[in-house]
mmCIF file of C-alpha atoms in Angstrom:
data_model
loop_
_atom_site.group_PDB
_atom_site.id
_atom_site.type_symbol
_atom_site.label_atom_id
_atom_site.label_comp_id
_atom_site.label_asym_id
_atom_site.label_seq_id
_atom_site.Cartn_x
_atom_site.Cartn_y
_atom_site.Cartn_z
ATOM 1 C CA UNK A 1 40.488 33.965 19.989
ATOM 2 C CA UNK A 2 38.451 32.124 17.408
ATOM 3 C CA UNK A 3 39.985 31.552 13.974
ATOM 4 C CA UNK A 4 36.513 31.632 12.386
ATOM 5 C CA UNK A 5 35.699 34.902 10.653
ATOM 6 C CA UNK A 6 32.623 36.782 11.928
ATOM 7 C CA UNK A 7 31.017 36.423 8.498
ATOM 8 C CA UNK A 8 31.448 32.641 8.615
ATOM 9 C CA UNK A 9 30.048 32.527 12.141
ATOM 10 C CA UNK A 10 27.013 34.521 11.012
ATOM 11 C CA UNK A 11 26.498 32.225 8.032
ATOM 12 C CA UNK A 12 26.744 29.142 10.233
ATOM 13 C CA UNK A 13 24.278 30.614 12.716
ATOM 14 C CA UNK A 14 21.918 31.499 9.878
ATOM 15 C CA UNK A 15 22.076 27.971 8.470
ATOM 16 C CA UNK A 16 21.400 26.540 11.934
ATOM 17 C CA UNK A 17 18.415 28.855 12.386
ATOM 18 C CA UNK A 18 16.976 27.918 8.993
ATOM 19 C CA UNK A 19 17.464 24.213 9.696
ATOM 20 C CA UNK A 20 15.706 24.569 13.049
ATOM 21 C CA UNK A 21 12.876 26.535 11.423
ATOM 22 C CA UNK A 22 12.426 23.929 8.696
ATOM 23 C CA UNK A 23 12.353 21.206 11.323
ATOM 24 C CA UNK A 24 9.603 23.083 13.160
ATOM 25 C CA UNK A 25 7.655 23.607 9.912
ATOM 26 C CA UNK A 26 7.912 19.898 9.078
ATOM 27 C CA UNK A 27 6.752 18.919 12.563
ATOM 28 C CA UNK A 28 3.813 21.346 12.397
ATOM 29 C CA UNK A 29 2.918 20.143 8.913
ATOM 30 C CA UNK A 30 3.000 16.512 10.054
ATOM 31 C CA UNK A 31 0.713 17.272 13.000
ATOM 32 C CA UNK A 32 -1.749 19.128 10.761
ATOM 33 C CA UNK A 33 -1.842 16.279 8.236
ATOM 34 C CA UNK A 34 -2.297 13.753 11.030
ATOM 35 C CA UNK A 35 -5.123 15.793 12.554
ATOM 36 C CA UNK A 36 -6.894 16.209 9.213
ATOM 37 C CA UNK A 37 -6.607 12.492 8.449
ATOM 38 C CA UNK A 38 -8.126 11.698 11.849
ATOM 39 C CA UNK A 39 -11.008 14.086 11.166
ATOM 40 C CA UNK A 40 -11.667 12.461 7.796
ATOM 41 C CA UNK A 41 -11.742 9.077 9.523
ATOM 42 C CA UNK A 42 -13.749 9.995 12.603
ATOM 43 C CA UNK A 43 -16.252 12.374 11.024
ATOM 44 C CA UNK A 44 -16.595 11.759 7.303
ATOM 45 C CA UNK A 45 -15.733 8.062 7.424
ATOM 46 C CA UNK A 46 -18.127 7.317 10.276
ATOM 47 C CA UNK A 47 -20.956 9.255 8.617
ATOM 48 C CA UNK A 48 -20.477 7.449 5.311
ATOM 49 C CA UNK A 49 -20.467 4.076 7.051
ATOM 50 C CA UNK A 50 -23.686 4.981 8.875
ATOM 51 C CA UNK A 51 -25.273 6.038 5.586
ATOM 52 C CA UNK A 52 -24.362 2.694 4.055
ATOM 53 C CA UNK A 53 -26.047 0.857 6.941
ATOM 54 C CA UNK A 54 -29.198 3.004 6.712
ATOM 55 C CA UNK A 55 -29.358 2.477 2.959
ATOM 56 C CA UNK A 56 -29.063 -1.277 3.472
ATOM 57 C CA UNK A 57 -31.989 -1.238 5.911
ATOM 58 C CA UNK A 58 -34.030 0.925 3.558
ATOM 59 C CA UNK A 59 -33.294 -1.338 0.595
ATOM 60 C CA UNK A 60 -34.509 -4.360 2.555
ATOM 61 C CA UNK A 61 -37.909 -2.651 2.991
ATOM 62 C CA UNK A 62 -38.320 -1.810 -0.701
ATOM 63 C CA UNK A 63 -40.933 -3.822 -2.614
ATOM 64 C CA UNK A 64 -39.836 -6.107 -5.436
ATOM 65 C CA UNK A 65 -41.895 -4.079 -7.893
ATOM 66 C CA UNK A 66 -41.108 -1.749 -9.468
ATOM 67 C CA UNK A 67 -37.496 -3.007 -9.854
ATOM 68 C CA UNK A 68 -36.265 0.500 -10.756
ATOM 69 C CA UNK A 69 -36.289 1.464 -7.061
ATOM 70 C CA UNK A 70 -34.028 -1.448 -6.095
ATOM 71 C CA UNK A 71 -31.725 -0.725 -9.030
ATOM 72 C CA UNK A 72 -31.422 2.896 -7.910
ATOM 73 C CA UNK A 73 -30.676 1.740 -4.349
ATOM 74 C CA UNK A 74 -27.908 -0.528 -5.639
ATOM 75 C CA UNK A 75 -26.427 2.390 -7.591
ATOM 76 C CA UNK A 76 -26.489 4.549 -4.464
ATOM 77 C CA UNK A 77 -24.804 1.793 -2.442
ATOM 78 C CA UNK A 78 -22.046 1.426 -5.050
ATOM 79 C CA UNK A 79 -21.541 5.192 -5.086
ATOM 80 C CA UNK A 80 -21.221 5.261 -1.302
ATOM 81 C CA UNK A 81 -18.630 2.482 -1.383
ATOM 82 C CA UNK A 82 -16.641 4.456 -3.963
ATOM 83 C CA UNK A 83 -16.752 7.579 -1.786
ATOM 84 C CA UNK A 84 -15.682 5.582 1.282
ATOM 85 C CA UNK A 85 -12.723 4.125 -0.630
ATOM 86 C CA UNK A 86 -11.694 7.559 -1.938
ATOM 87 C CA UNK A 87 -11.935 8.943 1.589
ATOM 88 C CA UNK A 88 -9.728 6.109 2.853
ATOM 89 C CA UNK A 89 -7.132 6.838 0.167
ATOM 90 C CA UNK A 90 -7.086 10.536 1.043
ATOM 91 C CA UNK A 91 -6.575 9.671 4.705
ATOM 92 C CA UNK A 92 -3.674 7.410 3.767
ATOM 93 C CA UNK A 93 -2.037 10.079 1.605
ATOM 94 C CA UNK A 94 -2.332 12.640 4.388
ATOM 95 C CA UNK A 95 -1.048 10.385 7.137
ATOM 96 C CA UNK A 96 -0.127 6.708 7.253
ATOM 97 C CA UNK A 97 -1.723 5.496 10.476
ATOM 98 C CA UNK A 98 -0.170 2.061 9.980
ATOM 99 C CA UNK A 99 3.221 3.568 10.794
ATOM 100 C CA UNK A 100 1.923 4.900 14.108
ATOM 101 C CA UNK A 101 -0.267 2.011 15.224
ATOM 102 C CA UNK A 102 1.316 -1.048 13.586
ATOM 103 C CA UNK A 103 4.940 0.052 13.278
ATOM 104 C CA UNK A 104 7.629 0.462 10.654
ATOM 105 C CA UNK A 105 7.726 -3.198 9.621
ATOM 106 C CA UNK A 106 4.037 -3.394 8.702
ATOM 107 C CA UNK A 107 3.903 0.061 7.079
ATOM 108 C CA UNK A 108 7.013 -0.576 4.979
ATOM 109 C CA UNK A 109 6.079 -4.110 3.993
ATOM 110 C CA UNK A 110 2.632 -3.080 2.779
ATOM 111 C CA UNK A 111 3.943 0.018 0.959
ATOM 112 C CA UNK A 112 6.539 -2.041 -0.933
ATOM 113 C CA UNK A 113 4.020 -4.775 -1.767
ATOM 114 C CA UNK A 114 1.488 -2.246 -3.083
ATOM 115 C CA UNK A 115 4.190 -0.550 -5.174
ATOM 116 C CA UNK A 116 5.229 -3.849 -6.742
ATOM 117 C CA UNK A 117 1.657 -4.789 -7.567
ATOM 118 C CA UNK A 118 0.812 -1.364 -8.999
ATOM 119 C CA UNK A 119 3.918 -1.047 -11.207
ATOM 120 C CA UNK A 120 4.306 -4.777 -11.868
ATOM 121 C CA UNK A 121 7.889 -5.023 -10.653
ATOM 122 C CA UNK A 122 9.531 -7.502 -8.299
ATOM 123 C CA UNK A 123 9.528 -5.515 -5.051
ATOM 124 C CA UNK A 124 11.222 -7.047 -2.026
ATOM 125 C CA UNK A 125 11.548 -5.738 1.513
ATOM 126 C CA UNK A 126 14.233 -6.828 3.995
ATOM 127 C CA UNK A 127 13.425 -5.727 7.532
ATOM 128 C CA UNK A 128 14.961 -6.283 10.987
ATOM 129 C CA UNK A 129 13.680 -9.241 12.961
ATOM 130 C CA UNK A 130 12.527 -6.933 15.746
ATOM 131 C CA UNK A 131 10.550 -3.718 15.358
ATOM 132 C CA UNK A 132 13.027 -0.806 15.056
ATOM 133 C CA UNK A 133 13.169 1.277 18.216
ATOM 134 C CA UNK A 134 12.985 4.906 17.117
ATOM 135 C CA UNK A 135 10.884 8.031 17.624
ATOM 136 C CA UNK A 136 7.818 8.903 15.575
ATOM 137 C CA UNK A 137 9.843 11.691 13.959
ATOM 138 C CA UNK A 138 12.443 9.169 12.821
ATOM 139 C CA UNK A 139 9.717 6.824 11.571
ATOM 140 C CA UNK A 140 8.093 9.587 9.524
ATOM 141 C CA UNK A 141 11.452 10.545 7.985
ATOM 142 C CA UNK A 142 12.080 6.904 7.075
ATOM 143 C CA UNK A 143 8.640 6.523 5.499
ATOM 144 C CA UNK A 144 8.961 9.748 3.495
ATOM 145 C CA UNK A 145 12.380 8.609 2.270
ATOM 146 C CA UNK A 146 10.909 5.258 1.239
ATOM 147 C CA UNK A 147 8.101 6.972 -0.664
ATOM 148 C CA UNK A 148 10.572 9.327 -2.351
ATOM 149 C CA UNK A 149 12.797 6.410 -3.330
ATOM 150 C CA UNK A 150 9.864 4.508 -4.832
ATOM 151 C CA UNK A 151 8.694 7.630 -6.683
ATOM 152 C CA UNK A 152 12.146 7.964 -8.206
ATOM 153 C CA UNK A 153 12.032 4.338 -9.341
ATOM 154 C CA UNK A 154 8.605 4.812 -10.920
ATOM 155 C CA UNK A 155 9.545 8.096 -12.618
ATOM 156 C CA UNK A 156 13.070 7.456 -13.874
ATOM 157 C CA UNK A 157 14.421 3.966 -13.393
ATOM 158 C CA UNK A 158 12.492 1.726 -15.787
ATOM 159 C CA UNK A 159 13.346 -0.986 -13.288
ATOM 160 C CA UNK A 160 12.068 -4.546 -13.031
ATOM 161 C CA UNK A 161 13.336 -5.100 -9.481
ATOM 162 C CA UNK A 162 13.311 -2.989 -6.322
ATOM 163 C CA UNK A 163 14.911 -3.933 -3.026
ATOM 164 C CA UNK A 164 14.132 -2.062 0.186
ATOM 165 C CA UNK A 165 16.446 -2.748 3.115
ATOM 166 C CA UNK A 166 16.202 -1.436 6.689
ATOM 167 C CA UNK A 167 19.209 -1.954 8.962
ATOM 168 C CA UNK A 168 18.823 -1.155 12.664
ATOM 169 C CA UNK A 169 21.580 -1.119 15.263
ATOM 170 C CA UNK A 170 22.265 0.574 18.577
ATOM 171 C CA UNK A 171 23.649 3.782 17.073
ATOM 172 C CA UNK A 172 21.739 4.366 13.836
ATOM 173 C CA UNK A 173 19.020 3.172 11.512
ATOM 174 C CA UNK A 174 19.579 3.002 7.762
ATOM 175 C CA UNK A 175 17.166 2.683 4.837
ATOM 176 C CA UNK A 176 18.252 1.693 1.326
ATOM 177 C CA UNK A 177 16.001 1.690 -1.745
ATOM 178 C CA UNK A 178 17.835 0.085 -4.649
ATOM 179 C CA UNK A 179 16.636 -0.739 -8.177
ATOM 180 C CA UNK A 180 18.078 -2.323 -11.319
ATOM 181 C CA UNK A 181 16.934 0.411 -13.674
ATOM 182 C CA UNK A 182 18.692 3.057 -15.723
ATOM 183 C CA UNK A 183 19.881 5.083 -12.741
ATOM 184 C CA UNK A 184 18.563 8.151 -10.934
ATOM 185 C CA UNK A 185 17.025 11.011 -12.849
ATOM 186 C CA UNK A 186 18.577 14.449 -13.000
ATOM 187 C CA UNK A 187 18.512 15.919 -9.464
ATOM 188 C CA UNK A 188 16.999 19.183 -10.709
ATOM 189 C CA UNK A 189 14.370 17.653 -12.962
ATOM 190 C CA UNK A 190 10.981 19.300 -12.503
ATOM 191 C CA UNK A 191 9.252 19.076 -9.153
ATOM 192 C CA UNK A 192 11.215 15.951 -8.158
ATOM 193 C CA UNK A 193 14.029 18.040 -6.709
ATOM 194 C CA UNK A 194 11.768 19.512 -4.041
ATOM 195 C CA UNK A 195 10.593 16.142 -2.743
ATOM 196 C CA UNK A 196 14.176 14.941 -2.455
ATOM 197 C CA UNK A 197 15.315 18.195 -0.849
ATOM 198 C CA UNK A 198 12.553 18.107 1.749
ATOM 199 C CA UNK A 199 13.432 14.551 2.756
ATOM 200 C CA UNK A 200 17.129 15.462 2.838
ATOM 201 C CA UNK A 201 16.421 18.437 5.122
ATOM 202 C CA UNK A 202 14.375 16.192 7.408
ATOM 203 C CA UNK A 203 17.391 13.926 7.643
ATOM 204 C CA UNK A 204 19.750 16.831 8.353
ATOM 205 C CA UNK A 205 17.467 18.134 11.079
ATOM 206 C CA UNK A 206 17.722 14.734 12.765
ATOM 207 C CA UNK A 207 21.495 14.691 12.330
ATOM 208 C CA UNK A 208 21.376 12.225 9.428
ATOM 209 C CA UNK A 209 22.118 12.088 5.714
ATOM 210 C CA UNK A 210 20.244 11.228 2.523
ATOM 211 C CA UNK A 211 21.931 10.315 -0.760
ATOM 212 C CA UNK A 212 20.606 9.294 -4.163
ATOM 213 C CA UNK A 213 23.322 7.894 -6.395
ATOM 214 C CA UNK A 214 23.920 5.558 -9.295
ATOM 215 C CA UNK A 215 24.858 2.106 -7.996
ATOM 216 C CA UNK A 216 28.172 0.605 -9.204
ATOM 217 C CA UNK A 217 26.343 -2.555 -10.318
ATOM 218 C CA UNK A 218 23.700 -0.576 -12.203
ATOM 219 C CA UNK A 219 20.482 1.151 -11.261
ATOM 220 C CA UNK A 220 20.199 3.641 -8.429
ATOM 221 C CA UNK A 221 20.332 3.563 -4.658
ATOM 222 C CA UNK A 222 18.714 5.973 -2.226
ATOM 223 C CA UNK A 223 20.246 5.744 1.237
ATOM 224 C CA UNK A 224 18.999 7.406 4.420
ATOM 225 C CA UNK A 225 21.045 7.187 7.621
ATOM 226 C CA UNK A 226 19.646 8.503 10.898
ATOM 227 C CA UNK A 227 21.502 8.452 14.228
ATOM 228 C CA UNK A 228 19.610 7.178 17.254
ATOM 229 C CA UNK A 229 21.101 9.965 19.394
ATOM 230 C CA UNK A 230 19.214 13.268 18.967
ATOM 231 C CA UNK A 231 20.944 15.802 16.740
ATOM 232 C CA UNK A 232 22.830 18.546 18.629
#
């Protein structure tokens, strides 16, 4: 006979069901975001690029006088470039294609570099020599954890240095985002708690763990550990 009370068994089964459901929701959400980003690229992006080319051809046919027509054409061209850039940023926020097509090393390196330039902090990224061998689901969880770690640094740390480290071995892959700031913010502060919880649940669904703690040497450290073997 089992020593586990029926109530405890029911609770454990309920937790397992909820974890499985959340994993399915995350996977569906990822696929929807990926699909929408592709549509923005293939449809809207292509149309805007074609408009820019047509406007360039039309501008070349405009007479020198009156100059107001050429000035208006230049304004339209600048507006189109702004729309194209905004469309590109929306695509990137919805789904980072660099992760899928160029791999973890390129996606992480560029994300850390952009963060350092935007917030004017010394941002360094230590990556494995070879491209980590993991599933797309693992890669997405790693990228979301990186983004959450950098958001925490920007929102709470007041840091001047950020170090991102990815360790990859046969059994697991680990991400660490460490800063030299004032430490992590309160875990239940505003909307931040939901971003951290979602990433933590992604990790649990994959059999891994996510922790955000004050580092003994100062600052904070977010650590994600994912096993290579699929979660039971």
